[in-house]
PDB file of C-alpha atoms in Angstrom:
ATOM      1  CA  UNK A   1      -0.162   0.065  -0.144  1.00 48.00           C
ATOM      2  CA  UNK A   2       1.286   3.307  -1.203  1.00 53.00           C
ATOM      3  CA  UNK A   3       1.649   5.604   1.740  1.00 55.00           C
ATOM      4  CA  UNK A   4       1.504   9.845   1.046  1.00 52.00           C
ATOM      5  CA  UNK A   5       2.954  12.120   1.961  1.00 56.00           C
ATOM      6  CA  UNK A   6       1.134  15.263   4.218  1.00 51.00           C
ATOM      7  CA  UNK A   7       3.064  18.442   5.451  1.00 55.00           C
ATOM      8  CA  UNK A   8       5.772  17.847   7.979  1.00 55.00           C
ATOM      9  CA  UNK A   9       6.869  14.560   6.950  1.00 53.00           C
ATOM     10  CA  UNK A  10       3.531  12.632   8.145  1.00 51.00           C
ATOM     11  CA  UNK A  11       1.779  10.153   6.519  1.00 51.00           C
ATOM     12  CA  UNK A  12      -1.685   9.060   6.765  1.00 50.00           C
ATOM     13  CA  UNK A  13      -0.947   5.951   8.297  1.00 52.00           C
ATOM     14  CA  UNK A  14       0.192   7.952  11.315  1.00 53.00           C
ATOM     15  CA  UNK A  15      -2.345   9.571  11.218  1.00 61.00           C
ATOM     16  CA  UNK A  16      -4.752   6.973  11.106  1.00 57.00           C
ATOM     17  CA  UNK A  17      -2.402   5.399  14.264  1.00 57.00           C
ATOM     18  CA  UNK A  18      -3.047   8.786  15.976  1.00 59.00           C
ATOM     19  CA  UNK A  19      -7.323   9.247  15.360  1.00 59.00           C
ATOM     20  CA  UNK A  20      -7.952   5.674  16.638  1.00 54.00           C
ATOM     21  CA  UNK A  21      -5.296   5.850  19.906  1.00 60.00           C
ATOM     22  CA  UNK A  22      -7.205   8.926  20.293  1.00 53.00           C
ATOM     23  CA  UNK A  23     -10.843   6.744  20.117  1.00 53.00           C
ATOM     24  CA  UNK A  24      -9.473   4.505  22.335  1.00 55.00           C
ATOM     25  CA  UNK A  25      -8.752   6.138  24.779  1.00 55.00           C
ATOM     26  CA  UNK A  26     -12.108   7.770  25.488  1.00 51.00           C
ATOM     27  CA  UNK A  27     -13.612   4.973  24.870  1.00 48.00           C
ATOM     28  CA  UNK A  28     -11.759   3.475  27.596  1.00 49.00           C
ATOM     29  CA  UNK A  29     -12.881   6.908  29.842  1.00 48.00           C
ATOM     30  CA  UNK A  30     -16.629   6.361  28.944  1.00 48.00           C
ATOM     31  CA  UNK A  31     -15.898   3.247  30.211  1.00 43.00           C
ATOM     32  CA  UNK A  32     -14.834   4.620  33.526  1.00 45.00           C
ATOM     33  CA  UNK A  33     -17.948   6.616  34.030  1.00 44.00           C
ATOM     34  CA  UNK A  34     -20.476   3.981  33.512  1.00 41.00           C
ATOM     35  CA  UNK A  35     -23.787   3.987  35.974  1.00 42.00           C
ATOM     36  CA  UNK A  36     -22.258   0.904  37.570  1.00 40.00           C
ATOM     37  CA  UNK A  37     -19.019   3.042  38.433  1.00 44.00           C
ATOM     38  CA  UNK A  38     -20.726   6.044  39.647  1.00 48.00           C
ATOM     39  CA  UNK A  39     -22.204   3.432  42.572  1.00 56.00           C
ATOM     40  CA  UNK A  40     -19.092   2.514  43.853  1.00 74.00           C
ATOM     41  CA  UNK A  41     -18.129   2.832  47.570  1.00 90.00           C
ATOM     42  CA  UNK A  42     -16.580   6.029  47.888  1.00 94.00           C
ATOM     43  CA  UNK A  43     -13.852   7.026  51.028  1.00 96.00           C
ATOM     44  CA  UNK A  44     -14.846  10.308  51.748  1.00 97.00           C
ATOM     45  CA  UNK A  45     -13.871  13.029  53.954  1.00 97.00           C
ATOM     46  CA  UNK A  46     -15.053  16.333  55.986  1.00 97.00           C
ATOM     47  CA  UNK A  47     -13.224  18.616  58.089  1.00 97.00           C
ATOM     48  CA  UNK A  48     -14.777  21.957  60.264  1.00 97.00           C
ATOM     49  CA  UNK A  49     -13.524  23.275  63.215  1.00 97.00           C
ATOM     50  CA  UNK A  50     -15.181  24.519  66.929  1.00 95.00           C
ATOM     51  CA  UNK A  51     -14.255  26.860  69.863  1.00 94.00           C
ATOM     52  CA  UNK A  52     -14.887  25.476  73.358  1.00 92.00           C
ATOM     53  CA  UNK A  53     -13.389  26.646  76.427  1.00 92.00           C
ATOM     54  CA  UNK A  54     -11.629  23.270  77.181  1.00 94.00           C
ATOM     55  CA  UNK A  55      -9.840  21.836  75.298  1.00 94.00           C
ATOM     56  CA  UNK A  56     -12.533  18.488  75.537  1.00 95.00           C
ATOM     57  CA  UNK A  57     -15.115  20.539  74.432  1.00 93.00           C
ATOM     58  CA  UNK A  58     -13.167  22.218  72.041  1.00 94.00           C
ATOM     59  CA  UNK A  59     -12.055  18.907  70.361  1.00 96.00           C
ATOM     60  CA  UNK A  60     -15.821  17.157  70.645  1.00 95.00           C
ATOM     61  CA  UNK A  61     -17.695  20.062  68.859  1.00 95.00           C
ATOM     62  CA  UNK A  62     -15.269  20.073  66.152  1.00 96.00           C
ATOM     63  CA  UNK A  63     -15.709  16.218  65.844  1.00 96.00           C
ATOM     64  CA  UNK A  64     -19.255  17.089  65.640  1.00 95.00           C
ATOM     65  CA  UNK A  65     -18.833  19.991  63.517  1.00 96.00           C
ATOM     66  CA  UNK A  66     -16.985  17.618  60.868  1.00 96.00           C
ATOM     67  CA  UNK A  67     -19.419  14.492  61.068  1.00 96.00           C
ATOM     68  CA  UNK A  68     -22.335  16.232  60.644  1.00 96.00           C
ATOM     69  CA  UNK A  69     -20.283  18.333  57.563  1.00 97.00           C
ATOM     70  CA  UNK A  70     -19.892  14.716  56.154  1.00 96.00           C
ATOM     71  CA  UNK A  71     -23.508  13.537  56.521  1.00 95.00           C
ATOM     72  CA  UNK A  72     -24.047  16.877  54.561  1.00 96.00           C
ATOM     73  CA  UNK A  73     -21.722  16.548  51.902  1.00 96.00           C
ATOM     74  CA  UNK A  74     -23.179  12.268  51.490  1.00 95.00           C
ATOM     75  CA  UNK A  75     -26.778  14.071  51.807  1.00 94.00           C
ATOM     76  CA  UNK A  76     -25.840  16.447  48.688  1.00 96.00           C
ATOM     77  CA  UNK A  77     -24.583  13.590  46.346  1.00 94.00           C
ATOM     78  CA  UNK A  78     -27.450  11.546  47.056  1.00 93.00           C
ATOM     79  CA  UNK A  79     -25.394   8.657  49.267  1.00 95.00           C
ATOM     80  CA  UNK A  80     -25.292   7.643  52.993  1.00 95.00           C
ATOM     81  CA  UNK A  81     -21.918   6.578  55.061  1.00 95.00           C
ATOM     82  CA  UNK A  82     -20.852   4.147  57.281  1.00 94.00           C
ATOM     83  CA  UNK A  83     -17.380   2.972  59.487  1.00 94.00           C
ATOM     84  CA  UNK A  84     -17.793   7.050  59.969  1.00 96.00           C
ATOM     85  CA  UNK A  85     -14.446   8.212  61.968  1.00 96.00           C
ATOM     86  CA  UNK A  86     -13.293  11.297  63.250  1.00 96.00           C
ATOM     87  CA  UNK A  87     -10.557  12.624  65.026  1.00 97.00           C
ATOM     88  CA  UNK A  88      -9.359  17.042  66.227  1.00 96.00           C
ATOM     89  CA  UNK A  89      -6.380  18.401  65.889  1.00 97.00           C
ATOM     90  CA  UNK A  90      -5.523  21.754  68.143  1.00 96.00           C
ATOM     91  CA  UNK A  91      -5.353  24.863  66.229  1.00 96.00           C
ATOM     92  CA  UNK A  92      -5.347  27.691  68.645  1.00 95.00           C
ATOM     93  CA  UNK A  93      -4.836  28.361  72.198  1.00 95.00           C
ATOM     94  CA  UNK A  94      -5.697  31.793  73.735  1.00 93.00           C
ATOM     95  CA  UNK A  95      -3.451  33.198  75.325  1.00 91.00           C
ATOM     96  CA  UNK A  96      -5.140  34.061  78.511  1.00 87.00           C
ATOM     97  CA  UNK A  97      -6.297  30.525  78.480  1.00 80.00           C
ATOM     98  CA  UNK A  98      -9.634  31.539  77.419  1.00 86.00           C
ATOM     99  CA  UNK A  99     -10.350  29.083  75.017  1.00 93.00           C
ATOM    100  CA  UNK A 100      -9.069  26.468  72.548  1.00 95.00           C
ATOM    101  CA  UNK A 101      -9.469  25.878  68.772  1.00 97.00           C
ATOM    102  CA  UNK A 102      -9.785  22.717  67.339  1.00 97.00           C
ATOM    103  CA  UNK A 103     -10.307  21.575  63.272  1.00 98.00           C
ATOM    104  CA  UNK A 104     -11.964  18.281  63.199  1.00 97.00           C
ATOM    105  CA  UNK A 105     -11.944  15.666  60.256  1.00 97.00           C
ATOM    106  CA  UNK A 106     -14.674  12.466  60.166  1.00 97.00           C
ATOM    107  CA  UNK A 107     -13.912  10.097  57.059  1.00 97.00           C
ATOM    108  CA  UNK A 108     -16.188   7.449  56.334  1.00 96.00           C
ATOM    109  CA  UNK A 109     -17.786   4.889  53.916  1.00 96.00           C
ATOM    110  CA  UNK A 110     -20.174   6.300  51.498  1.00 96.00           C
ATOM    111  CA  UNK A 111     -22.370   5.115  48.655  1.00 95.00           C
ATOM    112  CA  UNK A 112     -26.158   5.281  47.433  1.00 95.00           C
ATOM    113  CA  UNK A 113     -28.203   3.814  49.979  1.00 90.00           C
ATOM    114  CA  UNK A 114     -29.849   0.356  49.244  1.00 85.00           C
ATOM    115  CA  UNK A 115     -33.082   0.166  48.124  1.00 83.00           C
ATOM    116  CA  UNK A 116     -36.109  -0.091  50.119  1.00 81.00           C
ATOM    117  CA  UNK A 117     -37.198  -3.910  50.762  1.00 81.00           C
ATOM    118  CA  UNK A 118     -39.724  -5.599  48.574  1.00 84.00           C
ATOM    119  CA  UNK A 119     -42.954  -6.805  49.891  1.00 86.00           C
ATOM    120  CA  UNK A 120     -46.154  -8.640  48.220  1.00 90.00           C
ATOM    121  CA  UNK A 121     -49.409  -7.058  49.583  1.00 91.00           C
ATOM    122  CA  UNK A 122     -53.134  -8.128  48.188  1.00 92.00           C
ATOM    123  CA  UNK A 123     -54.856  -5.131  46.805  1.00 94.00           C
ATOM    124  CA  UNK A 124     -58.617  -4.829  45.798  1.00 95.00           C
ATOM    125  CA  UNK A 125     -60.423  -2.029  44.053  1.00 96.00           C
ATOM    126  CA  UNK A 126     -63.828  -2.322  42.909  1.00 96.00           C
ATOM    127  CA  UNK A 127     -64.999   0.324  40.011  1.00 96.00           C
ATOM    128  CA  UNK A 128     -68.569   0.715  38.344  1.00 95.00           C
ATOM    129  CA  UNK A 129     -69.124  -0.870  34.401  1.00 94.00           C
ATOM    130  CA  UNK A 130     -71.694   0.143  32.449  1.00 95.00           C
ATOM    131  CA  UNK A 131     -72.462  -0.696  28.678  1.00 94.00           C
ATOM    132  CA  UNK A 132     -74.870  -1.811  26.720  1.00 94.00           C
ATOM    133  CA  UNK A 133     -75.094  -5.581  27.164  1.00 94.00           C
ATOM    134  CA  UNK A 134     -74.350  -6.972  30.752  1.00 94.00           C
ATOM    135  CA  UNK A 135     -70.960  -8.718  29.578  1.00 95.00           C
ATOM    136  CA  UNK A 136     -69.950  -5.903  28.352  1.00 95.00           C
ATOM    137  CA  UNK A 137     -71.006  -3.783  32.080  1.00 94.00           C
ATOM    138  CA  UNK A 138     -69.152  -6.141  33.941  1.00 96.00           C
ATOM    139  CA  UNK A 139     -66.040  -5.733  31.258  1.00 96.00           C
ATOM    140  CA  UNK A 140     -65.800  -2.321  31.480  1.00 95.00           C
ATOM    141  CA  UNK A 141     -65.881  -2.375  35.806  1.00 94.00           C
ATOM    142  CA  UNK A 142     -63.107  -4.734  35.816  1.00 96.00           C
ATOM    143  CA  UNK A 143     -61.014  -2.945  33.258  1.00 96.00           C
ATOM    144  CA  UNK A 144     -61.509   0.326  35.458  1.00 95.00           C
ATOM    145  CA  UNK A 145     -60.460  -1.806  38.833  1.00 95.00           C
ATOM    146  CA  UNK A 146     -57.875  -3.090  37.712  1.00 94.00           C
ATOM    147  CA  UNK A 147     -56.678   0.510  36.279  1.00 93.00           C
ATOM    148  CA  UNK A 148     -57.634   1.867  39.903  1.00 93.00           C
ATOM    149  CA  UNK A 149     -55.050  -1.348  41.167  1.00 92.00           C
ATOM    150  CA  UNK A 150     -52.120   0.317  39.158  1.00 90.00           C
ATOM    151  CA  UNK A 151     -52.820   3.364  40.014  1.00 90.00           C
ATOM    152  CA  UNK A 152     -51.504   2.679  43.534  1.00 86.00           C
ATOM    153  CA  UNK A 153     -48.484   1.767  42.301  1.00 80.00           C
ATOM    154  CA  UNK A 154     -46.102  -1.588  42.491  1.00 79.00           C
ATOM    155  CA  UNK A 155     -45.899  -5.134  40.473  1.00 88.00           C
ATOM    156  CA  UNK A 156     -49.538  -6.611  40.313  1.00 91.00           C
ATOM    157  CA  UNK A 157     -50.030 -10.153  39.151  1.00 92.00           C
ATOM    158  CA  UNK A 158     -52.580 -12.449  39.860  1.00 93.00           C
ATOM    159  CA  UNK A 159     -56.300  -9.936  38.469  1.00 94.00           C
ATOM    160  CA  UNK A 160     -59.290 -11.749  40.102  1.00 95.00           C
ATOM    161  CA  UNK A 161     -62.551 -10.839  39.872  1.00 95.00           C
ATOM    162  CA  UNK A 162     -63.570 -11.408  42.982  1.00 95.00           C
ATOM    163  CA  UNK A 163     -66.958 -10.215  42.764  1.00 96.00           C
ATOM    164  CA  UNK A 164     -69.434  -8.836  40.347  1.00 96.00           C
ATOM    165  CA  UNK A 165     -73.064  -6.891  41.846  1.00 96.00           C
ATOM    166  CA  UNK A 166     -76.130  -5.673  39.217  1.00 95.00           C
ATOM    167  CA  UNK A 167     -76.704  -2.229  40.143  1.00 95.00           C
ATOM    168  CA  UNK A 168     -79.032  -1.600  37.157  1.00 94.00           C
ATOM    169  CA  UNK A 169     -80.699  -1.867  33.529  1.00 94.00           C
ATOM    170  CA  UNK A 170     -82.784   0.395  32.363  1.00 92.00           C
ATOM    171  CA  UNK A 171     -86.373  -0.143  31.468  1.00 90.00           C
ATOM    172  CA  UNK A 172     -85.946  -1.317  28.031  1.00 87.00           C
ATOM    173  CA  UNK A 173     -83.093  -3.570  28.775  1.00 85.00           C
ATOM    174  CA  UNK A 174     -79.994  -1.704  26.619  1.00 91.00           C
ATOM    175  CA  UNK A 175     -78.036  -0.211  29.069  1.00 94.00           C
ATOM    176  CA  UNK A 176     -76.072  -1.983  32.085  1.00 95.00           C
ATOM    177  CA  UNK A 177     -74.915  -1.082  34.920  1.00 94.00           C
ATOM    178  CA  UNK A 178     -72.415  -3.456  37.192  1.00 96.00           C
ATOM    179  CA  UNK A 179     -70.189  -2.370  40.529  1.00 96.00           C
ATOM    180  CA  UNK A 180     -66.633  -5.083  40.236  1.00 97.00           C
ATOM    181  CA  UNK A 181     -64.251  -5.827  42.260  1.00 96.00           C
ATOM    182  CA  UNK A 182     -60.938  -6.944  41.230  1.00 96.00           C
ATOM    183  CA  UNK A 183     -57.866  -8.258  43.602  1.00 96.00           C
ATOM    184  CA  UNK A 184     -53.993  -8.279  42.653  1.00 95.00           C
ATOM    185  CA  UNK A 185     -51.406  -9.002  44.416  1.00 94.00           C
ATOM    186  CA  UNK A 186     -48.900  -6.379  43.985  1.00 91.00           C
ATOM    187  CA  UNK A 187     -44.827  -6.149  45.112  1.00 89.00           C
ATOM    188  CA  UNK A 188     -44.001  -3.197  46.405  1.00 78.00           C
TER     189      UNK A 188
END
C-alpha cells in the first residue's frame, strides 16, 4: 500500500494510528464513567472547626461538626456513610487560657443507600362498569378496577374478579350497570 506524504513529513497511516489511539482513549474513559462505576463505595472526608472553653469540649465539638459536614456532603450526593471515624487537632490556644480551637476531621465509606425492601401486598378495588350488554358492563367495571389497582403503584399479578354486583338496567334493557371488584397481588 502506498503512503501519501502529508505536510511536515507525516503519513496518512500515522494520522490514522493517532486517531485510533484517541478513539481508544475516549472509549476507555467512557467505560470508566458508566453508571455502575458511579455507584461504587467511596471514602469521603469532611473537616470543620470549633471553639470551646476546655480542650475536651472544643475537640468534641470539632469532631461533631466534621461528622455533620460529612453527613451533609453525602446527602448532597445522594449517599449515606458508614464506618465513620473522626479526630481533632488543636489549632489555637487563647493566650489567656480562655479557650481552645480545634479542627475536626470525619472520614466515612459513602455510597448510595440500598433500595428499600420489597414485599407483596394484596390489593382490591371496586369500580362501576356500564355498557350496552351485561357482559360489556362487567368488562368495563373490571378494567376500571384493574386501573385503580395499577394507579396505586407496584408490580401486580394474579388479577381475579372476586365480585360482580348488579346495580341497574334501563327499562328497555339497552344499558347495564355493574359494580365489579378485582383483587391482585402487588410487589411494593
